[in-house]
CSV table of C-alpha atoms in Angstrom, one decimal:
chain,number,residue,atom,x,y,z
Z,28,MET,CA,-16.6,20.9,1.5
Z,29,THR,CA,-14.9,19.2,-1.4
Z,30,LYS,CA,-11.2,19.2,-1.4
Z,31,TYR,CA,-9.0,19.5,-4.5
Z,32,VAL,CA,-5.3,19.2,-5.3
Z,33,SER,CA,-3.1,21.8,-6.9
Z,34,LEU,CA,0.2,20.7,-8.5
Z,35,ILE,CA,2.9,23.3,-9.2
Z,36,ILE,CA,6.1,22.1,-11.0
Z,37,ASP,CA,9.2,24.3,-11.5
Z,38,ILE,CA,12.5,23.8,-13.3
Z,39,GLU,CA,15.4,23.9,-10.9
Z,40,ASN,CA,18.1,26.4,-11.8
Z,41,SER,CA,16.4,27.1,-15.2
Z,42,ARG,CA,18.6,30.3,-15.6
Z,43,GLY,CA,21.6,28.0,-15.8
Z,44,TYR,CA,20.5,26.8,-19.3
Z,45,ASN,CA,21.3,28.9,-22.4
Z,46,VAL,CA,18.5,30.3,-24.6
Z,47,GLN,CA,18.6,27.4,-27.0
Z,48,GLU,CA,18.4,24.9,-24.2
Z,49,ARG,CA,15.5,26.7,-22.5
Z,50,ASN,CA,13.6,26.9,-25.8
Z,51,ALA,CA,14.1,23.2,-26.5
Z,52,MET,CA,13.1,22.4,-22.9
Z,53,GLN,CA,9.9,24.3,-23.1
Z,54,GLU,CA,9.0,22.7,-26.5
Z,55,PHE,CA,9.6,19.3,-24.9
Z,56,MET,CA,7.6,20.2,-21.8
Z,57,ILE,CA,4.7,21.3,-24.0
Z,58,ASP,CA,4.7,18.1,-26.0
Z,59,CYS,CA,4.8,16.0,-22.8
Z,60,ILE,CA,2.2,18.0,-20.9
Z,61,LYS,CA,-0.2,17.8,-23.8
Z,62,ARG,CA,-0.1,14.0,-23.8
Z,63,LEU,CA,0.0,13.6,-20.0
Z,64,ASN,CA,-3.2,15.7,-19.9
Z,65,VAL,CA,-4.9,13.2,-22.2
Z,66,LEU,CA,-3.7,10.3,-20.1
Z,67,PHE,CA,-5.0,11.9,-16.9
Z,68,SER,CA,-8.1,13.4,-18.3
Z,69,GLY,CA,-10.2,11.3,-15.9
Z,70,ALA,CA,-8.4,12.8,-12.8
Z,71,VAL,CA,-7.8,16.4,-13.8
Z,72,GLN,CA,-10.2,19.2,-12.9
Z,73,PHE,CA,-8.1,21.8,-14.9
Z,74,GLU,CA,-5.3,20.7,-17.2
Z,75,VAL,CA,-1.7,21.3,-16.4
Z,76,THR,CA,-0.5,24.3,-18.2
Z,77,PHE,CA,2.3,26.9,-18.1
Z,78,SER,CA,1.7,29.6,-15.5
Z,79,ALA,CA,4.9,31.7,-15.5
Z,80,GLY,CA,8.3,31.2,-17.0
Z,81,ASP,CA,9.3,27.6,-16.6
Z,82,GLU,CA,6.5,26.9,-14.1
Z,83,VAL,CA,3.5,24.7,-14.8
Z,84,GLN,CA,0.4,24.1,-12.7
Z,85,GLY,CA,-2.9,22.1,-12.8
Z,86,LEU,CA,-5.8,21.1,-10.5
Z,87,PHE,CA,-6.5,17.5,-9.7
Z,88,ARG,CA,-9.4,15.7,-8.0
Z,89,ASP,CA,-7.1,13.6,-5.7
Z,90,VAL,CA,-3.6,13.6,-4.3
Z,91,THR,CA,-2.6,10.2,-5.7
Z,92,SER,CA,-3.4,11.2,-9.3
Z,93,ALA,CA,-1.4,14.4,-8.9
Z,94,VAL,CA,1.6,12.4,-7.7
Z,95,LEU,CA,1.3,9.9,-10.5
Z,96,TYR,CA,1.3,12.8,-13.0
Z,97,LEU,CA,4.4,14.3,-11.3
Z,98,ARG,CA,6.2,10.9,-11.4
Z,99,LEU,CA,5.7,10.5,-15.1
Z,100,PHE,CA,6.7,14.1,-15.9
Z,101,GLU,CA,9.8,13.8,-13.7
Z,102,MET,CA,11.1,10.7,-15.4
Z,103,LEU,CA,10.4,12.1,-18.8
Z,104,ILE,CA,12.2,15.4,-18.3
Z,105,ARG,CA,15.2,13.8,-16.5
Z,106,PRO,CA,18.1,14.7,-16.3
Z,107,VAL,CA,16.7,18.2,-15.9
Z,108,LYS,CA,15.8,18.6,-12.2
Z,109,ILE,CA,12.4,19.8,-11.1
Z,110,ARG,CA,10.8,20.8,-7.9
Z,111,ALA,CA,7.1,20.5,-7.1
Z,112,GLY,CA,4.6,21.6,-4.5
Z,113,ILE,CA,1.2,19.8,-4.0
Z,114,GLY,CA,-1.5,21.6,-2.1
Z,115,VAL,CA,-4.7,20.1,-0.7
Z,116,GLY,CA,-7.7,22.2,0.2
Z,117,GLU,CA,-10.7,24.1,-1.0
Z,118,TRP,CA,-11.1,25.7,-4.4
Z,119,ASN,CA,-13.4,28.6,-3.7
Z,120,VAL,CA,-12.5,31.2,-6.3
Z,121,LYS,CA,-13.9,29.5,-9.4
Z,122,ILE,CA,-13.8,30.6,-13.1
Z,123,GLU,CA,-15.4,27.5,-14.6
Z,124,ASP,CA,-14.4,28.1,-18.2
Z,125,GLY,CA,-10.9,29.4,-17.3
Z,126,LEU,CA,-7.5,27.9,-16.9
Z,127,SER,CA,-6.0,26.5,-13.7
Z,128,THR,CA,-3.9,29.7,-13.5
Z,129,GLU,CA,-7.1,31.8,-13.2
Z,130,GLN,CA,-8.4,29.9,-10.2
Z,131,ASP,CA,-7.7,30.6,-6.5
Z,132,GLY,CA,-8.3,29.4,-3.0
Z,133,PRO,CA,-6.6,27.5,-0.1
Z,134,VAL,CA,-5.7,24.6,-2.5
Z,135,TYR,CA,-3.5,27.0,-4.5
Z,136,HIS,CA,-2.1,28.8,-1.5
Z,137,ARG,CA,-0.9,25.5,0.0
Z,138,ALA,CA,0.7,24.3,-3.3
Z,139,ARG,CA,2.6,27.6,-3.4
Z,140,GLN,CA,3.6,27.2,0.3
Z,141,ALA,CA,4.8,23.6,-0.5
Z,142,ILE,CA,7.0,24.5,-3.4
Z,143,GLU,CA,8.5,27.5,-1.5
Z,144,GLU,CA,9.3,25.1,1.4
Z,145,VAL,CA,11.1,22.9,-1.2
Z,146,TYR,CA,13.4,25.8,-2.1
Z,147,LYS,CA,14.6,25.8,1.5
Z,148,LYS,CA,15.2,22.0,1.7
Z,149,GLN,CA,18.4,20.1,0.8
Z,150,THR,CA,16.9,16.5,0.8
Z,151,GLN,CA,13.5,17.1,-0.7
Z,152,ARG,CA,12.4,18.0,-4.2
Z,153,TYR,CA,8.7,17.6,-3.7
Z,154,ARG,CA,6.3,18.4,-0.8
Z,155,ILE,CA,2.7,18.0,-0.1
Z,156,CYS,CA,0.9,20.6,2.1
Z,157,SER,CA,-2.4,19.9,3.6
Z,158,GLU,CA,-4.1,20.8,6.9
Z,159,ASN,CA,-2.6,17.6,8.5
Z,160,ASP,CA,0.8,16.5,9.6
Z,161,ASP,CA,2.6,15.7,6.2
Z,162,ALA,CA,6.1,14.9,7.5
Z,163,LEU,CA,6.1,11.1,7.0
Z,164,LEU,CA,4.2,11.5,3.7
Z,165,ASN,CA,6.8,14.0,2.4
Z,166,HIS,CA,9.7,11.7,3.5
Z,167,LEU,CA,8.2,8.8,1.5
Z,168,LEU,CA,7.5,11.0,-1.5
Z,169,ASN,CA,11.2,11.8,-1.8
Z,170,SER,CA,12.7,8.5,-0.8
Z,171,SER,CA,13.6,7.4,-4.3
Z,172,CYS,CA,15.0,10.7,-5.6
Z,173,THR,CA,18.7,10.0,-5.1
Z,174,LEU,CA,18.5,6.6,-6.9
Z,175,LYS,CA,16.7,8.3,-9.9
Z,176,GLU,CA,19.3,11.0,-10.1
Z,177,GLN,CA,22.0,8.2,-10.5
Z,178,GLN,CA,20.4,6.7,-13.6
Z,179,GLY,CA,22.2,7.0,-16.9
Z,180,TYR,CA,20.4,7.7,-20.2
Z,181,MET,CA,19.5,4.2,-21.3
Z,182,GLN,CA,18.7,3.2,-17.7
Z,183,ASN,CA,16.2,6.0,-17.6
Z,184,ILE,CA,14.7,4.9,-20.9
Z,185,ALA,CA,14.4,1.3,-19.6
Z,186,PHE,CA,12.8,2.7,-16.4
Z,187,ILE,CA,10.2,4.7,-18.4
Z,188,ILE,CA,9.4,1.6,-20.5
Z,189,MET,CA,8.9,-0.4,-17.4
Z,190,GLU,CA,6.6,2.3,-16.1
Z,191,LEU,CA,4.5,2.3,-19.3
Z,192,LEU,CA,4.2,-1.5,-19.5
Z,193,TYR,CA,3.5,-1.9,-15.8
Z,194,PRO,CA,2.0,1.4,-14.7
Z,195,PHE,CA,0.9,2.4,-11.3
Z,196,THR,CA,-2.7,3.5,-11.7
Z,197,LYS,CA,-6.0,4.0,-9.9
Z,198,SER,CA,-8.9,1.8,-10.6
Z,199,ASP,CA,-11.4,4.6,-11.1
Z,200,PHE,CA,-10.0,5.9,-14.4
Z,201,VAL,CA,-8.2,4.5,-17.4
Z,202,LEU,CA,-4.7,5.9,-17.5
Z,203,TYR,CA,-3.0,4.5,-20.5
Z,204,LYS,CA,-3.7,4.8,-24.3
Z,205,HIS,CA,-1.4,3.0,-26.7
Z,206,ASP,CA,-0.9,5.8,-29.1
Z,207,ILE,CA,-0.2,8.4,-26.4
Z,208,ILE,CA,2.3,6.3,-24.4
Z,209,THR,CA,4.1,5.4,-27.7
Z,210,GLU,CA,4.4,9.1,-28.6
Z,211,LEU,CA,5.7,9.9,-25.1
Z,212,LEU,CA,8.5,7.3,-25.4
Z,213,LYS,CA,9.5,8.5,-28.8
Z,214,ILE,CA,9.6,12.1,-27.6
Z,215,LYS,CA,11.8,11.1,-24.7
Z,216,TYR,CA,14.1,9.0,-26.8
Z,217,GLU,CA,14.8,12.1,-29.0
Z,218,TYR,CA,15.4,14.3,-26.0
Z,219,LYS,CA,18.9,15.8,-25.9
Z,220,ILE,CA,18.8,18.4,-23.1
Z,221,GLY,CA,20.9,17.6,-20.1
Z,222,LYS,CA,24.2,16.8,-21.8
Z,223,ARG,CA,26.0,19.2,-19.4
Z,224,ASN,CA,24.7,17.0,-16.5
Z,225,GLY,CA,26.7,14.0,-17.6
Z,226,TYR,CA,23.9,12.2,-19.3
Z,227,GLN,CA,24.6,9.8,-22.1
Z,228,THR,CA,22.4,11.5,-24.7
Z,229,GLY,CA,23.5,9.7,-27.8
Z,230,ARG,CA,21.5,6.8,-29.3
Z,231,PRO,CA,22.1,3.4,-27.7
Z,232,LEU,CA,24.4,0.8,-29.3
Z,233,TYR,CA,21.5,-1.3,-30.6
Z,234,THR,CA,21.1,-2.2,-34.2
Z,235,GLU,CA,17.5,-1.2,-34.5
Z,236,ASP,CA,16.1,2.3,-34.3
Z,237,LEU,CA,13.4,2.9,-31.7
Z,238,ASP,CA,10.9,3.9,-34.4
Z,239,THR,CA,11.4,0.5,-35.9
Z,240,CYS,CA,11.0,-1.3,-32.6
Z,241,LEU,CA,7.8,0.5,-31.7
Z,242,HIS,CA,5.7,-1.0,-34.4
Z,243,GLY,CA,2.1,-2.2,-34.2
Z,244,ASP,CA,1.2,-3.1,-30.6
Z,245,VAL,CA,4.7,-3.6,-29.2
Z,246,LEU,CA,4.2,-0.9,-26.5
Z,247,TYR,CA,1.1,-2.0,-24.6
Z,248,VAL,CA,0.1,-2.2,-21.0
Z,249,VAL,CA,1.1,-5.6,-19.8
Z,250,ASP,CA,0.0,-5.5,-16.2
Z,251,PRO,CA,-1.2,-2.3,-14.4
Z,252,ILE,CA,-0.5,-2.1,-10.7
Z,253,ASN,CA,-3.5,-0.8,-8.8
Z,254,ILE,CA,-2.9,1.9,-6.1
Z,255,ASP,CA,-5.8,1.2,-3.6
Z,256,GLY,CA,-4.2,2.2,-0.2
Z,257,ASN,CA,-4.5,-1.3,1.1
Z,258,SER,CA,-1.5,-3.5,0.1
Z,259,PHE,CA,2.1,-2.6,1.2
Z,260,GLU,CA,3.7,-5.9,0.2
Z,261,SER,CA,5.6,-4.7,-2.7
Z,262,GLU,CA,7.9,-7.5,-4.1
Z,263,GLU,CA,5.2,-9.7,-5.5
Z,264,VAL,CA,3.6,-6.7,-7.1
Z,265,ILE,CA,6.6,-4.9,-8.5
Z,266,ILE,CA,8.6,-7.9,-9.9
Z,267,LYS,CA,6.7,-9.3,-12.9
Z,268,LYS,CA,7.2,-12.4,-15.0
Z,269,ASN,CA,9.0,-11.8,-18.3
Z,270,MET,CA,9.6,-8.1,-17.4
Z,271,SER,CA,13.1,-8.0,-18.9
Z,272,SER,CA,11.9,-9.8,-22.1
Z,273,ASN,CA,9.1,-7.3,-22.6
Z,274,ILE,CA,11.4,-4.3,-22.2
Z,275,ALA,CA,14.0,-5.9,-24.5
Z,276,GLU,CA,11.3,-6.3,-27.1
Z,277,VAL,CA,10.5,-2.6,-27.1
Z,278,LEU,CA,14.2,-1.6,-27.1
Z,279,GLY,CA,15.1,-4.2,-29.8
Z,280,CYS,CA,17.9,-5.7,-27.7
Z,281,LYS,CA,18.7,-8.9,-25.9
Z,282,ARG,CA,16.9,-9.8,-22.7
Z,283,GLN,CA,20.3,-9.8,-20.9
Z,284,ASN,CA,20.9,-6.2,-21.9
Z,285,ALA,CA,17.5,-5.1,-20.7
Z,286,ASP,CA,18.1,-6.9,-17.4
Z,287,MET,CA,21.4,-5.2,-17.0
Z,288,LEU,CA,19.8,-1.8,-17.5
Z,289,ILE,CA,17.1,-2.6,-14.9
Z,290,LYS,CA,19.7,-3.7,-12.3
Z,291,ARG,CA,22.2,-0.9,-12.8
Z,292,GLY,CA,19.4,1.7,-12.9
Z,293,ASN,CA,18.0,0.4,-9.6
Z,294,SER,CA,14.6,0.3,-11.3
Z,295,ILE,CA,13.0,-2.3,-9.0
Z,296,ALA,CA,14.2,-0.5,-5.8
Z,297,ILE,CA,12.9,2.8,-7.1
Z,298,ARG,CA,9.5,1.4,-8.0
Z,299,THR,CA,9.3,-0.4,-4.7
Z,300,MET,CA,9.9,2.9,-2.8
Z,301,ASP,CA,7.4,4.7,-5.0
Z,302,TYR,CA,4.8,2.0,-4.6
Z,303,ILE,CA,4.9,2.2,-0.8
Z,304,ALA,CA,4.8,6.0,-1.0
Z,305,LEU,CA,1.7,5.9,-3.3
Z,306,GLN,CA,-0.1,3.3,-1.2
Z,307,TYR,CA,0.5,5.4,1.9
Z,308,ILE,CA,-0.7,8.6,0.2
Z,309,GLU,CA,-3.8,6.8,-1.1
Z,310,ARG,CA,-4.5,5.4,2.4
Z,311,GLU,CA,-4.1,8.8,4.1
Z,312,GLN,CA,-6.3,10.4,1.5
Z,313,ARG,CA,-9.1,7.9,2.1
Z,314,MET,CA,-8.8,8.0,5.9
Z,315,TYR,CA,-8.2,11.7,6.5
Z,316,GLY,CA,-9.0,13.4,3.3
Z,317,ILE,CA,-5.6,14.8,2.6
């Protein structure tokens, strides 16, 4: 029986935001999800869409793609904190022309179980629930969360640019399209929610506006990083030649400034942790069908 993967994402403490913030948050989420659905069209069985309140869900064909989607969504919506549950199992109540919210089966029940378990955890924001032992997998999935939460606004922007220029991806579908990733970065750059969380939400102290910097083919995929479940040697894969210069070109700043954002934002350490987690997930998926 074919296994599918359900992803449920929820905004943490969404009632703590006022009406204006929640409306702006939902508009931002809609803009991001619409574009992420295009990027992941090769991996999605049913597009991610709103299910109830501030909760979104979708159905994927494999675990790694669901985690890649979650990673991008999380870094885009930061500093707003999210929780997520990923379920692996059968999809046996099918409405072929419906939405993900109209489907049912063990895959959805496990995703619901996973996110409900997150509510009870203090050190985890995301969980995967399959029919196997997922303890180590869930530990790796959450290993970079603390470092991500410590990033400032421009450190987060630089981190996103690094992700878009050097994306983690799977070889069996094309993940990135120039116009979509450019739009995502512009949307993120204008994002002002989260000021209460201590984020630096004003524009950076650079002379050029981001709209000016993102001209022509400035934002392009330089070197995608393949997630194949085989290689766990991360340093040679994560640290790329001219990385700071390429990020500086997008930001319209000096290479030294981009390098400082990367170092202070712990971007290399975060991506190393995420790379190892993704490779482990992909290996487990291929070996045991999680």
